[in-house]
mmCIF file with all atom_site columns, C-alpha atoms in Angstrom:
data_model
loop_
_atom_site.group_PDB
_atom_site.id
_atom_site.type_symbol
_atom_site.label_atom_id
_atom_site.label_alt_id
_atom_site.label_comp_id
_atom_site.label_asym_id
_atom_site.label_entity_id
_atom_site.label_seq_id
_atom_site.pdbx_PDB_ins_code
_atom_site.Cartn_x
_atom_site.Cartn_y
_atom_site.Cartn_z
_atom_site.occupancy
_atom_site.B_iso_or_equiv
_atom_site.pdbx_formal_charge
_atom_site.auth_seq_id
_atom_site.auth_comp_id
_atom_site.auth_asym_id
_atom_site.auth_atom_id
_atom_site.pdbx_PDB_model_num
ATOM 1   C CA . MET X 1 1   ? 62.609 -44.970 -118.311 1.00 0.00 ? 1   MET X CA 1
ATOM 2   C CA . ALA X 1 2   ? 61.315 -41.554 -119.407 1.00 0.00 ? 2   ALA X CA 1
ATOM 3   C CA . HIS X 1 3   ? 57.579 -41.238 -119.829 1.00 0.00 ? 3   HIS X CA 1
ATOM 4   C CA . ALA X 1 4   ? 56.298 -40.423 -123.327 1.00 0.00 ? 4   ALA X CA 1
ATOM 5   C CA . ALA X 1 5   ? 54.746 -36.998 -123.750 1.00 0.00 ? 5   ALA X CA 1
ATOM 6   C CA . LYS X 1 6   ? 51.020 -36.622 -123.161 1.00 0.00 ? 6   LYS X CA 1
ATOM 7   C CA . LYS X 1 7   ? 48.967 -36.211 -126.327 1.00 0.00 ? 7   LYS X CA 1
ATOM 8   C CA . GLN X 1 8   ? 48.207 -32.614 -127.288 1.00 0.00 ? 8   GLN X CA 1
ATOM 9   C CA . PHE X 1 9   ? 45.041 -31.621 -129.155 1.00 0.00 ? 9   PHE X CA 1
ATOM 10  C CA . ALA X 1 10  ? 43.980 -28.572 -131.137 1.00 0.00 ? 10  ALA X CA 1
ATOM 11  C CA . VAL X 1 11  ? 40.291 -27.997 -131.890 1.00 0.00 ? 11  VAL X CA 1
ATOM 12  C CA . ILE X 1 12  ? 39.392 -25.572 -134.689 1.00 0.00 ? 12  ILE X CA 1
ATOM 13  C CA . GLY X 1 13  ? 35.784 -24.372 -134.678 1.00 0.00 ? 13  GLY X CA 1
ATOM 14  C CA . LEU X 1 14  ? 34.037 -23.915 -131.346 1.00 0.00 ? 14  LEU X CA 1
ATOM 15  C CA . GLY X 1 15  ? 30.391 -24.524 -132.183 1.00 0.00 ? 15  GLY X CA 1
ATOM 16  C CA . ARG X 1 16  ? 28.423 -27.038 -130.136 1.00 0.00 ? 16  ARG X CA 1
ATOM 17  C CA . PHE X 1 17  ? 30.383 -30.036 -131.461 1.00 0.00 ? 17  PHE X CA 1
ATOM 18  C CA . GLY X 1 18  ? 33.862 -28.463 -131.267 1.00 0.00 ? 18  GLY X CA 1
ATOM 19  C CA . SER X 1 19  ? 33.202 -27.080 -127.786 1.00 0.00 ? 19  SER X CA 1
ATOM 20  C CA . SER X 1 20  ? 31.971 -30.498 -126.630 1.00 0.00 ? 20  SER X CA 1
ATOM 21  C CA . ILE X 1 21  ? 35.148 -32.207 -127.869 1.00 0.00 ? 21  ILE X CA 1
ATOM 22  C CA . ALA X 1 22  ? 37.457 -29.517 -126.452 1.00 0.00 ? 22  ALA X CA 1
ATOM 23  C CA . THR X 1 23  ? 35.689 -29.629 -123.065 1.00 0.00 ? 23  THR X CA 1
ATOM 24  C CA . SER X 1 24  ? 35.663 -33.458 -122.947 1.00 0.00 ? 24  SER X CA 1
ATOM 25  C CA . LEU X 1 25  ? 39.383 -33.718 -123.772 1.00 0.00 ? 25  LEU X CA 1
ATOM 26  C CA . SER X 1 26  ? 40.219 -30.997 -121.265 1.00 0.00 ? 26  SER X CA 1
ATOM 27  C CA . ASN X 1 27  ? 38.200 -32.767 -118.547 1.00 0.00 ? 27  ASN X CA 1
ATOM 28  C CA . MET X 1 28  ? 40.206 -35.920 -119.292 1.00 0.00 ? 28  MET X CA 1
ATOM 29  C CA . GLY X 1 29  ? 43.365 -34.004 -118.431 1.00 0.00 ? 29  GLY X CA 1
ATOM 30  C CA . PHE X 1 30  ? 44.752 -33.264 -121.894 1.00 0.00 ? 30  PHE X CA 1
ATOM 31  C CA . ASP X 1 31  ? 46.334 -30.067 -123.179 1.00 0.00 ? 31  ASP X CA 1
ATOM 32  C CA . VAL X 1 32  ? 43.855 -28.481 -125.574 1.00 0.00 ? 32  VAL X CA 1
ATOM 33  C CA . LEU X 1 33  ? 44.284 -25.456 -127.839 1.00 0.00 ? 33  LEU X CA 1
ATOM 34  C CA . ALA X 1 34  ? 40.847 -24.140 -128.891 1.00 0.00 ? 34  ALA X CA 1
ATOM 35  C CA . ILE X 1 35  ? 40.649 -21.929 -132.011 1.00 0.00 ? 35  ILE X CA 1
ATOM 36  C CA . ASP X 1 36  ? 37.777 -19.959 -133.518 1.00 0.00 ? 36  ASP X CA 1
ATOM 37  C CA . SER X 1 37  ? 37.415 -16.746 -135.496 1.00 0.00 ? 37  SER X CA 1
ATOM 38  C CA . ASP X 1 38  ? 34.576 -15.718 -133.144 1.00 0.00 ? 38  ASP X CA 1
ATOM 39  C CA . GLU X 1 39  ? 36.043 -13.920 -130.106 1.00 0.00 ? 39  GLU X CA 1
ATOM 40  C CA . HIS X 1 40  ? 32.893 -14.605 -128.039 1.00 0.00 ? 40  HIS X CA 1
ATOM 41  C CA . ARG X 1 41  ? 33.201 -18.388 -128.489 1.00 0.00 ? 41  ARG X CA 1
ATOM 42  C CA . VAL X 1 42  ? 36.897 -18.206 -127.600 1.00 0.00 ? 42  VAL X CA 1
ATOM 43  C CA . GLN X 1 43  ? 36.085 -16.309 -124.382 1.00 0.00 ? 43  GLN X CA 1
ATOM 44  C CA . GLU X 1 44  ? 33.488 -18.909 -123.390 1.00 0.00 ? 44  GLU X CA 1
ATOM 45  C CA . LEU X 1 45  ? 36.104 -21.674 -123.445 1.00 0.00 ? 45  LEU X CA 1
ATOM 46  C CA . SER X 1 46  ? 39.085 -19.702 -122.175 1.00 0.00 ? 46  SER X CA 1
ATOM 47  C CA . ASN X 1 47  ? 38.669 -20.975 -118.593 1.00 0.00 ? 47  ASN X CA 1
ATOM 48  C CA . VAL X 1 48  ? 37.970 -24.554 -119.689 1.00 0.00 ? 48  VAL X CA 1
ATOM 49  C CA . VAL X 1 49  ? 40.854 -25.448 -122.022 1.00 0.00 ? 49  VAL X CA 1
ATOM 50  C CA . THR X 1 50  ? 44.625 -24.948 -121.750 1.00 0.00 ? 50  THR X CA 1
ATOM 51  C CA . HIS X 1 51  ? 44.662 -22.146 -124.306 1.00 0.00 ? 51  HIS X CA 1
ATOM 52  C CA . ALA X 1 52  ? 41.922 -20.497 -126.405 1.00 0.00 ? 52  ALA X CA 1
ATOM 53  C CA . VAL X 1 53  ? 42.701 -18.101 -129.261 1.00 0.00 ? 53  VAL X CA 1
ATOM 54  C CA . SER X 1 54  ? 40.866 -16.163 -131.926 1.00 0.00 ? 54  SER X CA 1
ATOM 55  C CA . ALA X 1 55  ? 42.331 -16.884 -135.378 1.00 0.00 ? 55  ALA X CA 1
ATOM 56  C CA . ASP X 1 56  ? 41.333 -17.482 -139.001 1.00 0.00 ? 56  ASP X CA 1
ATOM 57  C CA . SER X 1 57  ? 42.187 -21.117 -139.756 1.00 0.00 ? 57  SER X CA 1
ATOM 58  C CA . THR X 1 58  ? 42.040 -20.499 -143.524 1.00 0.00 ? 58  THR X CA 1
ATOM 59  C CA . GLU X 1 59  ? 45.235 -18.433 -143.217 1.00 0.00 ? 59  GLU X CA 1
ATOM 60  C CA . GLU X 1 60  ? 48.333 -20.622 -143.205 1.00 0.00 ? 60  GLU X CA 1
ATOM 61  C CA . GLU X 1 61  ? 50.453 -18.023 -141.399 1.00 0.00 ? 61  GLU X CA 1
ATOM 62  C CA . ALA X 1 62  ? 47.953 -17.868 -138.523 1.00 0.00 ? 62  ALA X CA 1
ATOM 63  C CA . LEU X 1 63  ? 48.161 -21.652 -138.046 1.00 0.00 ? 63  LEU X CA 1
ATOM 64  C CA . ARG X 1 64  ? 51.951 -21.634 -138.283 1.00 0.00 ? 64  ARG X CA 1
ATOM 65  C CA . ALA X 1 65  ? 52.143 -18.881 -135.658 1.00 0.00 ? 65  ALA X CA 1
ATOM 66  C CA . LEU X 1 66  ? 50.130 -21.092 -133.287 1.00 0.00 ? 66  LEU X CA 1
ATOM 67  C CA . GLY X 1 67  ? 52.629 -23.938 -133.737 1.00 0.00 ? 67  GLY X CA 1
ATOM 68  C CA . ILE X 1 68  ? 49.917 -26.241 -135.009 1.00 0.00 ? 68  ILE X CA 1
ATOM 69  C CA . ARG X 1 69  ? 52.459 -28.732 -136.401 1.00 0.00 ? 69  ARG X CA 1
ATOM 70  C CA . ASN X 1 70  ? 53.561 -29.548 -132.849 1.00 0.00 ? 70  ASN X CA 1
ATOM 71  C CA . PHE X 1 71  ? 50.189 -31.014 -131.907 1.00 0.00 ? 71  PHE X CA 1
ATOM 72  C CA . ASP X 1 72  ? 49.441 -34.730 -132.098 1.00 0.00 ? 72  ASP X CA 1
ATOM 73  C CA . VAL X 1 73  ? 45.837 -34.360 -133.281 1.00 0.00 ? 73  VAL X CA 1
ATOM 74  C CA . VAL X 1 74  ? 43.968 -31.444 -134.870 1.00 0.00 ? 74  VAL X CA 1
ATOM 75  C CA . VAL X 1 75  ? 40.173 -31.604 -134.928 1.00 0.00 ? 75  VAL X CA 1
ATOM 76  C CA . VAL X 1 76  ? 38.574 -29.404 -137.600 1.00 0.00 ? 76  VAL X CA 1
ATOM 77  C CA . ALA X 1 77  ? 35.069 -28.873 -136.219 1.00 0.00 ? 77  ALA X CA 1
ATOM 78  C CA . ILE X 1 78  ? 34.055 -25.900 -138.389 1.00 0.00 ? 78  ILE X CA 1
ATOM 79  C CA . GLY X 1 79  ? 30.263 -25.592 -138.593 1.00 0.00 ? 79  GLY X CA 1
ATOM 80  C CA . GLU X 1 80  ? 28.281 -24.419 -141.601 1.00 0.00 ? 80  GLU X CA 1
ATOM 81  C CA . ASP X 1 81  ? 31.173 -23.107 -143.710 1.00 0.00 ? 81  ASP X CA 1
ATOM 82  C CA . ILE X 1 82  ? 32.109 -26.138 -145.828 1.00 0.00 ? 82  ILE X CA 1
ATOM 83  C CA . GLN X 1 83  ? 34.591 -24.087 -147.864 1.00 0.00 ? 83  GLN X CA 1
ATOM 84  C CA . ALA X 1 84  ? 36.491 -23.041 -144.713 1.00 0.00 ? 84  ALA X CA 1
ATOM 85  C CA . SER X 1 85  ? 36.459 -26.645 -143.490 1.00 0.00 ? 85  SER X CA 1
ATOM 86  C CA . ILE X 1 86  ? 37.989 -27.894 -146.758 1.00 0.00 ? 86  ILE X CA 1
ATOM 87  C CA . LEU X 1 87  ? 40.536 -25.070 -147.008 1.00 0.00 ? 87  LEU X CA 1
ATOM 88  C CA . THR X 1 88  ? 41.649 -25.543 -143.378 1.00 0.00 ? 88  THR X CA 1
ATOM 89  C CA . THR X 1 89  ? 42.063 -29.290 -143.957 1.00 0.00 ? 89  THR X CA 1
ATOM 90  C CA . LEU X 1 90  ? 44.150 -28.660 -147.096 1.00 0.00 ? 90  LEU X CA 1
ATOM 91  C CA . ILE X 1 91  ? 46.430 -26.215 -145.260 1.00 0.00 ? 91  ILE X CA 1
ATOM 92  C CA . LEU X 1 92  ? 46.906 -28.629 -142.352 1.00 0.00 ? 92  LEU X CA 1
ATOM 93  C CA . LYS X 1 93  ? 47.671 -31.504 -144.721 1.00 0.00 ? 93  LYS X CA 1
ATOM 94  C CA . ASP X 1 94  ? 50.180 -29.384 -146.618 1.00 0.00 ? 94  ASP X CA 1
ATOM 95  C CA . MET X 1 95  ? 51.908 -28.366 -143.371 1.00 0.00 ? 95  MET X CA 1
ATOM 96  C CA . GLY X 1 96  ? 52.318 -31.988 -142.299 1.00 0.00 ? 96  GLY X CA 1
ATOM 97  C CA . GLY X 1 97  ? 52.563 -33.264 -138.737 1.00 0.00 ? 97  GLY X CA 1
ATOM 98  C CA . PRO X 1 98  ? 49.360 -33.874 -136.815 1.00 0.00 ? 98  PRO X CA 1
ATOM 99  C CA . LEU X 1 99  ? 46.641 -36.461 -137.314 1.00 0.00 ? 99  LEU X CA 1
ATOM 100 C CA . ILE X 1 100 ? 43.738 -34.565 -138.914 1.00 0.00 ? 100 ILE X CA 1
ATOM 101 C CA . VAL X 1 101 ? 40.172 -35.341 -137.805 1.00 0.00 ? 101 VAL X CA 1
ATOM 102 C CA . VAL X 1 102 ? 37.442 -33.372 -139.580 1.00 0.00 ? 102 VAL X CA 1
ATOM 103 C CA . LYS X 1 103 ? 33.735 -32.904 -138.955 1.00 0.00 ? 103 LYS X CA 1
ATOM 104 C CA . ALA X 1 104 ? 31.634 -33.447 -142.088 1.00 0.00 ? 104 ALA X CA 1
ATOM 105 C CA . GLN X 1 105 ? 28.181 -32.013 -142.762 1.00 0.00 ? 105 GLN X CA 1
ATOM 106 C CA . ASN X 1 106 ? 27.129 -34.891 -145.012 1.00 0.00 ? 106 ASN X CA 1
ATOM 107 C CA . GLU X 1 107 ? 28.440 -37.905 -146.943 1.00 0.00 ? 107 GLU X CA 1
ATOM 108 C CA . LEU X 1 108 ? 29.533 -35.818 -149.947 1.00 0.00 ? 108 LEU X CA 1
ATOM 109 C CA . HIS X 1 109 ? 31.473 -33.375 -147.768 1.00 0.00 ? 109 HIS X CA 1
ATOM 110 C CA . GLY X 1 110 ? 33.035 -36.413 -146.050 1.00 0.00 ? 110 GLY X CA 1
ATOM 111 C CA . LYS X 1 111 ? 34.158 -37.893 -149.385 1.00 0.00 ? 111 LYS X CA 1
ATOM 112 C CA . VAL X 1 112 ? 35.854 -34.615 -150.351 1.00 0.00 ? 112 VAL X CA 1
ATOM 113 C CA . LEU X 1 113 ? 37.617 -34.426 -146.975 1.00 0.00 ? 113 LEU X CA 1
ATOM 114 C CA . LYS X 1 114 ? 38.908 -37.989 -147.361 1.00 0.00 ? 114 LYS X CA 1
ATOM 115 C CA . LYS X 1 115 ? 40.135 -37.210 -150.880 1.00 0.00 ? 115 LYS X CA 1
ATOM 116 C CA . ILE X 1 116 ? 42.164 -34.203 -149.741 1.00 0.00 ? 116 ILE X CA 1
ATOM 117 C CA . GLY X 1 117 ? 43.839 -36.114 -146.947 1.00 0.00 ? 117 GLY X CA 1
ATOM 118 C CA . ALA X 1 118 ? 41.746 -36.018 -143.750 1.00 0.00 ? 118 ALA X CA 1
ATOM 119 C CA . ASP X 1 119 ? 42.890 -38.968 -141.612 1.00 0.00 ? 119 ASP X CA 1
ATOM 120 C CA . LYS X 1 120 ? 39.447 -39.422 -140.052 1.00 0.00 ? 120 LYS X CA 1
ATOM 121 C CA . VAL X 1 121 ? 36.053 -37.967 -140.889 1.00 0.00 ? 121 VAL X CA 1
ATOM 122 C CA . VAL X 1 122 ? 33.327 -37.771 -138.233 1.00 0.00 ? 122 VAL X CA 1
ATOM 123 C CA . TYR X 1 123 ? 29.633 -37.043 -138.525 1.00 0.00 ? 123 TYR X CA 1
ATOM 124 C CA . PRO X 1 124 ? 28.385 -35.205 -135.411 1.00 0.00 ? 124 PRO X CA 1
ATOM 125 C CA . GLU X 1 125 ? 24.766 -36.084 -136.148 1.00 0.00 ? 125 GLU X CA 1
ATOM 126 C CA . ARG X 1 126 ? 25.800 -39.672 -135.443 1.00 0.00 ? 126 ARG X CA 1
ATOM 127 C CA . ASP X 1 127 ? 28.742 -39.145 -133.064 1.00 0.00 ? 127 ASP X CA 1
ATOM 128 C CA . MET X 1 128 ? 28.440 -36.964 -129.999 1.00 0.00 ? 128 MET X CA 1
ATOM 129 C CA . GLY X 1 129 ? 31.488 -34.978 -128.909 1.00 0.00 ? 129 GLY X CA 1
ATOM 130 C CA . LEU X 1 130 ? 32.229 -37.114 -125.846 1.00 0.00 ? 130 LEU X CA 1
ATOM 131 C CA . ARG X 1 131 ? 32.258 -40.317 -127.866 1.00 0.00 ? 131 ARG X CA 1
ATOM 132 C CA . VAL X 1 132 ? 34.573 -38.784 -130.479 1.00 0.00 ? 132 VAL X CA 1
ATOM 133 C CA . ALA X 1 133 ? 36.870 -37.538 -127.690 1.00 0.00 ? 133 ALA X CA 1
ATOM 134 C CA . HIS X 1 134 ? 37.246 -41.118 -126.454 1.00 0.00 ? 134 HIS X CA 1
ATOM 135 C CA . HIS X 1 135 ? 38.073 -42.306 -129.973 1.00 0.00 ? 135 HIS X CA 1
ATOM 136 C CA . LEU X 1 136 ? 40.734 -39.602 -130.180 1.00 0.00 ? 136 LEU X CA 1
ATOM 137 C CA . ILE X 1 137 ? 42.548 -40.510 -126.967 1.00 0.00 ? 137 ILE X CA 1
ATOM 138 C CA . SER X 1 138 ? 42.637 -44.212 -127.789 1.00 0.00 ? 138 SER X CA 1
ATOM 139 C CA . PRO X 1 139 ? 42.314 -45.885 -131.204 1.00 0.00 ? 139 PRO X CA 1
ATOM 140 C CA . ASN X 1 140 ? 41.576 -49.108 -129.288 1.00 0.00 ? 140 ASN X CA 1
ATOM 141 C CA . ILE X 1 141 ? 38.083 -47.829 -128.457 1.00 0.00 ? 141 ILE X CA 1
ATOM 142 C CA . LEU X 1 142 ? 35.554 -48.985 -131.078 1.00 0.00 ? 142 LEU X CA 1
ATOM 143 C CA . ASP X 1 143 ? 32.452 -47.645 -129.368 1.00 0.00 ? 143 ASP X CA 1
ATOM 144 C CA . TYR X 1 144 ? 31.561 -45.609 -126.291 1.00 0.00 ? 144 TYR X CA 1
ATOM 145 C CA . ILE X 1 145 ? 28.057 -45.554 -124.836 1.00 0.00 ? 145 ILE X CA 1
ATOM 146 C CA . GLU X 1 146 ? 26.912 -43.497 -121.841 1.00 0.00 ? 146 GLU X CA 1
ATOM 147 C CA . ILE X 1 147 ? 24.411 -45.427 -119.723 1.00 0.00 ? 147 ILE X CA 1
ATOM 148 C CA . SER X 1 148 ? 24.111 -42.806 -116.956 1.00 0.00 ? 148 SER X CA 1
ATOM 149 C CA . ASP X 1 149 ? 25.843 -39.655 -115.727 1.00 0.00 ? 149 ASP X CA 1
ATOM 150 C CA . GLU X 1 150 ? 28.536 -41.779 -114.089 1.00 0.00 ? 150 GLU X CA 1
ATOM 151 C CA . TYR X 1 151 ? 28.650 -45.079 -115.968 1.00 0.00 ? 151 TYR X CA 1
ATOM 152 C CA . SER X 1 152 ? 29.535 -45.980 -119.551 1.00 0.00 ? 152 SER X CA 1
ATOM 153 C CA . ILE X 1 153 ? 30.252 -49.021 -121.680 1.00 0.00 ? 153 ILE X CA 1
ATOM 154 C CA . VAL X 1 154 ? 33.186 -49.259 -124.108 1.00 0.00 ? 154 VAL X CA 1
ATOM 155 C CA . GLU X 1 155 ? 34.134 -51.742 -126.780 1.00 0.00 ? 155 GLU X CA 1
ATOM 156 C CA . HIS X 1 156 ? 37.924 -52.083 -126.511 1.00 0.00 ? 156 HIS X CA 1
ATOM 157 C CA . THR X 1 157 ? 40.077 -53.976 -129.010 1.00 0.00 ? 157 THR X CA 1
ATOM 158 C CA . VAL X 1 158 ? 42.567 -56.442 -127.548 1.00 0.00 ? 158 VAL X CA 1
ATOM 159 C CA . THR X 1 159 ? 45.997 -54.800 -127.695 1.00 0.00 ? 159 THR X CA 1
ATOM 160 C CA . LYS X 1 160 ? 49.356 -56.562 -128.187 1.00 0.00 ? 160 LYS X CA 1
ATOM 161 C CA . ALA X 1 161 ? 49.942 -56.305 -124.437 1.00 0.00 ? 161 ALA X CA 1
ATOM 162 C CA . MET X 1 162 ? 46.720 -58.262 -123.793 1.00 0.00 ? 162 MET X CA 1
ATOM 163 C CA . VAL X 1 163 ? 47.132 -61.087 -126.348 1.00 0.00 ? 163 VAL X CA 1
ATOM 164 C CA . GLY X 1 164 ? 47.649 -64.504 -124.741 1.00 0.00 ? 164 GLY X CA 1
ATOM 165 C CA . LYS X 1 165 ? 46.733 -63.264 -121.267 1.00 0.00 ? 165 LYS X CA 1
ATOM 166 C CA . ASN X 1 166 ? 43.543 -64.123 -119.418 1.00 0.00 ? 166 ASN X CA 1
ATOM 167 C CA . LEU X 1 167 ? 41.202 -61.763 -117.574 1.00 0.00 ? 167 LEU X CA 1
ATOM 168 C CA . LYS X 1 168 ? 42.636 -62.784 -114.209 1.00 0.00 ? 168 LYS X CA 1
ATOM 169 C CA . GLU X 1 169 ? 46.154 -61.812 -115.304 1.00 0.00 ? 169 GLU X CA 1
ATOM 170 C CA . LEU X 1 170 ? 44.991 -58.487 -116.752 1.00 0.00 ? 170 LEU X CA 1
ATOM 171 C CA . GLU X 1 171 ? 43.352 -57.511 -113.417 1.00 0.00 ? 171 GLU X CA 1
ATOM 172 C CA . ILE X 1 172 ? 41.075 -54.974 -115.120 1.00 0.00 ? 172 ILE X CA 1
ATOM 173 C CA . ARG X 1 173 ? 38.747 -54.836 -112.115 1.00 0.00 ? 173 ARG X CA 1
ATOM 174 C CA . ALA X 1 174 ? 41.582 -54.617 -109.548 1.00 0.00 ? 174 ALA X CA 1
ATOM 175 C CA . LYS X 1 175 ? 43.606 -52.011 -111.478 1.00 0.00 ? 175 LYS X CA 1
ATOM 176 C CA . PHE X 1 176 ? 40.857 -49.844 -112.945 1.00 0.00 ? 176 PHE X CA 1
ATOM 177 C CA . GLY X 1 177 ? 37.613 -50.725 -111.118 1.00 0.00 ? 177 GLY X CA 1
ATOM 178 C CA . CYS X 1 178 ? 35.995 -51.778 -114.434 1.00 0.00 ? 178 CYS X CA 1
ATOM 179 C CA . ASN X 1 179 ? 34.261 -55.041 -115.337 1.00 0.00 ? 179 ASN X CA 1
ATOM 180 C CA . VAL X 1 180 ? 34.549 -57.074 -118.530 1.00 0.00 ? 180 VAL X CA 1
ATOM 181 C CA . MET X 1 181 ? 30.934 -57.958 -119.349 1.00 0.00 ? 181 MET X CA 1
ATOM 182 C CA . ALA X 1 182 ? 31.628 -59.880 -122.539 1.00 0.00 ? 182 ALA X CA 1
ATOM 183 C CA . ILE X 1 183 ? 34.218 -60.891 -125.124 1.00 0.00 ? 183 ILE X CA 1
ATOM 184 C CA . LYS X 1 184 ? 33.291 -60.559 -128.804 1.00 0.00 ? 184 LYS X CA 1
ATOM 185 C CA . ARG X 1 185 ? 35.045 -63.143 -130.962 1.00 0.00 ? 185 ARG X CA 1
ATOM 186 C CA . GLY X 1 186 ? 34.016 -62.898 -134.588 1.00 0.00 ? 186 GLY X CA 1
ATOM 187 C CA . SER X 1 187 ? 30.239 -63.288 -134.730 1.00 0.00 ? 187 SER X CA 1
ATOM 188 C CA . LYS X 1 188 ? 30.091 -64.896 -131.266 1.00 0.00 ? 188 LYS X CA 1
ATOM 189 C CA . MET X 1 189 ? 29.582 -63.074 -127.982 1.00 0.00 ? 189 MET X CA 1
ATOM 190 C CA . ASN X 1 190 ? 30.825 -64.685 -124.772 1.00 0.00 ? 190 ASN X CA 1
ATOM 191 C CA . ILE X 1 191 ? 28.738 -63.132 -121.968 1.00 0.00 ? 191 ILE X CA 1
ATOM 192 C CA . SER X 1 192 ? 30.262 -63.106 -118.439 1.00 0.00 ? 192 SER X CA 1
ATOM 193 C CA . PRO X 1 193 ? 33.487 -64.750 -119.618 1.00 0.00 ? 193 PRO X CA 1
ATOM 194 C CA . ASP X 1 194 ? 35.501 -66.991 -117.319 1.00 0.00 ? 194 ASP X CA 1
ATOM 195 C CA . ALA X 1 195 ? 38.539 -65.326 -115.703 1.00 0.00 ? 195 ALA X CA 1
ATOM 196 C CA . SER X 1 196 ? 40.791 -68.021 -117.207 1.00 0.00 ? 196 SER X CA 1
ATOM 197 C CA . GLU X 1 197 ? 39.667 -67.169 -120.778 1.00 0.00 ? 197 GLU X CA 1
ATOM 198 C CA . ARG X 1 198 ? 42.797 -66.352 -122.841 1.00 0.00 ? 198 ARG X CA 1
ATOM 199 C CA . LEU X 1 199 ? 42.499 -63.448 -125.243 1.00 0.00 ? 199 LEU X CA 1
ATOM 200 C CA . THR X 1 200 ? 43.302 -63.583 -128.949 1.00 0.00 ? 200 THR X CA 1
ATOM 201 C CA . GLU X 1 201 ? 44.372 -60.812 -131.330 1.00 0.00 ? 201 GLU X CA 1
ATOM 202 C CA . ASP X 1 202 ? 40.934 -60.199 -132.880 1.00 0.00 ? 202 ASP X CA 1
ATOM 203 C CA . ASP X 1 203 ? 38.916 -60.232 -129.652 1.00 0.00 ? 203 ASP X CA 1
ATOM 204 C CA . ILE X 1 204 ? 36.911 -57.208 -128.527 1.00 0.00 ? 204 ILE X CA 1
ATOM 205 C CA . LEU X 1 205 ? 36.291 -56.589 -124.828 1.00 0.00 ? 205 LEU X CA 1
ATOM 206 C CA . VAL X 1 206 ? 32.969 -55.091 -123.743 1.00 0.00 ? 206 VAL X CA 1
ATOM 207 C CA . ILE X 1 207 ? 33.760 -53.212 -120.532 1.00 0.00 ? 207 ILE X CA 1
ATOM 208 C CA . VAL X 1 208 ? 31.503 -51.321 -118.100 1.00 0.00 ? 208 VAL X CA 1
ATOM 209 C CA . GLY X 1 209 ? 32.696 -48.842 -115.491 1.00 0.00 ? 209 GLY X CA 1
ATOM 210 C CA . GLU X 1 210 ? 32.640 -45.317 -114.153 1.00 0.00 ? 210 GLU X CA 1
ATOM 211 C CA . ARG X 1 211 ? 33.676 -42.752 -116.761 1.00 0.00 ? 211 ARG X CA 1
ATOM 212 C CA . ASN X 1 212 ? 36.878 -41.732 -114.976 1.00 0.00 ? 212 ASN X CA 1
ATOM 213 C CA . ASP X 1 213 ? 37.919 -45.358 -114.491 1.00 0.00 ? 213 ASP X CA 1
ATOM 214 C CA . LEU X 1 214 ? 37.295 -46.165 -118.153 1.00 0.00 ? 214 LEU X CA 1
ATOM 215 C CA . THR X 1 215 ? 39.412 -43.168 -119.189 1.00 0.00 ? 215 THR X CA 1
ATOM 216 C CA . LYS X 1 216 ? 42.287 -44.447 -117.014 1.00 0.00 ? 216 LYS X CA 1
ATOM 217 C CA . LEU X 1 217 ? 42.010 -47.865 -118.678 1.00 0.00 ? 217 LEU X CA 1
ATOM 218 C CA . GLU X 1 218 ? 41.933 -46.291 -122.177 1.00 0.00 ? 218 GLU X CA 1
ATOM 219 C CA . LEU X 1 219 ? 45.016 -44.190 -121.457 1.00 0.00 ? 219 LEU X CA 1
ATOM 220 C CA . TYR X 1 220 ? 46.887 -47.130 -119.948 1.00 0.00 ? 220 TYR X CA 1
ATOM 221 C CA . TYR X 1 221 ? 46.512 -49.169 -123.140 1.00 0.00 ? 221 TYR X CA 1
ATOM 222 C CA . ALA X 1 222 ? 46.645 -46.269 -125.633 1.00 0.00 ? 222 ALA X CA 1
ATOM 223 C CA . PRO X 1 223 ? 49.771 -46.119 -127.836 1.00 0.00 ? 223 PRO X CA 1
ATOM 224 C CA . GLN X 1 224 ? 51.952 -43.175 -126.867 1.00 0.00 ? 224 GLN X CA 1
ATOM 225 C CA . PRO X 1 225 ? 52.701 -40.471 -129.456 1.00 0.00 ? 225 PRO X CA 1
ATOM 226 C CA . VAL X 1 226 ? 56.187 -40.666 -130.935 1.00 0.00 ? 226 VAL X CA 1
ATOM 227 C CA . ARG X 1 227 ? 57.988 -37.335 -130.918 1.00 0.00 ? 227 ARG X CA 1
ATOM 228 C CA . ASN X 1 228 ? 60.634 -36.608 -133.536 1.00 0.00 ? 228 ASN X CA 1
#
């Protein structure tokens, strides 16, 4: 069976937030195209990401020339220029294709972005770049918390592949080196669950592990992009 293609990301706007996302995704092994109108910012990331280019994202032709429609996810991380953020989002929406994730400056900006078709709006003041990167690679991740340089905790929704299985059958520790600390079921939290505990559709797993191991687990259960 042929393997599905690896997700490809484009990040537009290489300020602190955009650079953090681009670097995090690149470190996770993904193909990342980084775009900014500032040549200096592009140079800074040129050795980190797959491809870094200087371009004006408010010009449709520039985005078309970069083949932006071929990407799975485009993150619009433009900083202070709300007008450029909105215009870029509109152009991307009109072009069709990728999932569009946009950084908002405030709630009002976020509402506008939602109205014009942004698939997801993020607020960097609340969401650090690394956490957002984890949300991007797997929609099953509800939350991502760093507890040290090496270790993190994730809240992972139970996927179709997990439903009806117990923790022993899933072998999360054996396969990925991660530990299920708890199972959230509605308003109840089952701490140190028994290995025979069978999972239901609405359960949430609270998992601790090394960052690289957690990323492997996320990717294993992440839905693969469907190419036309």
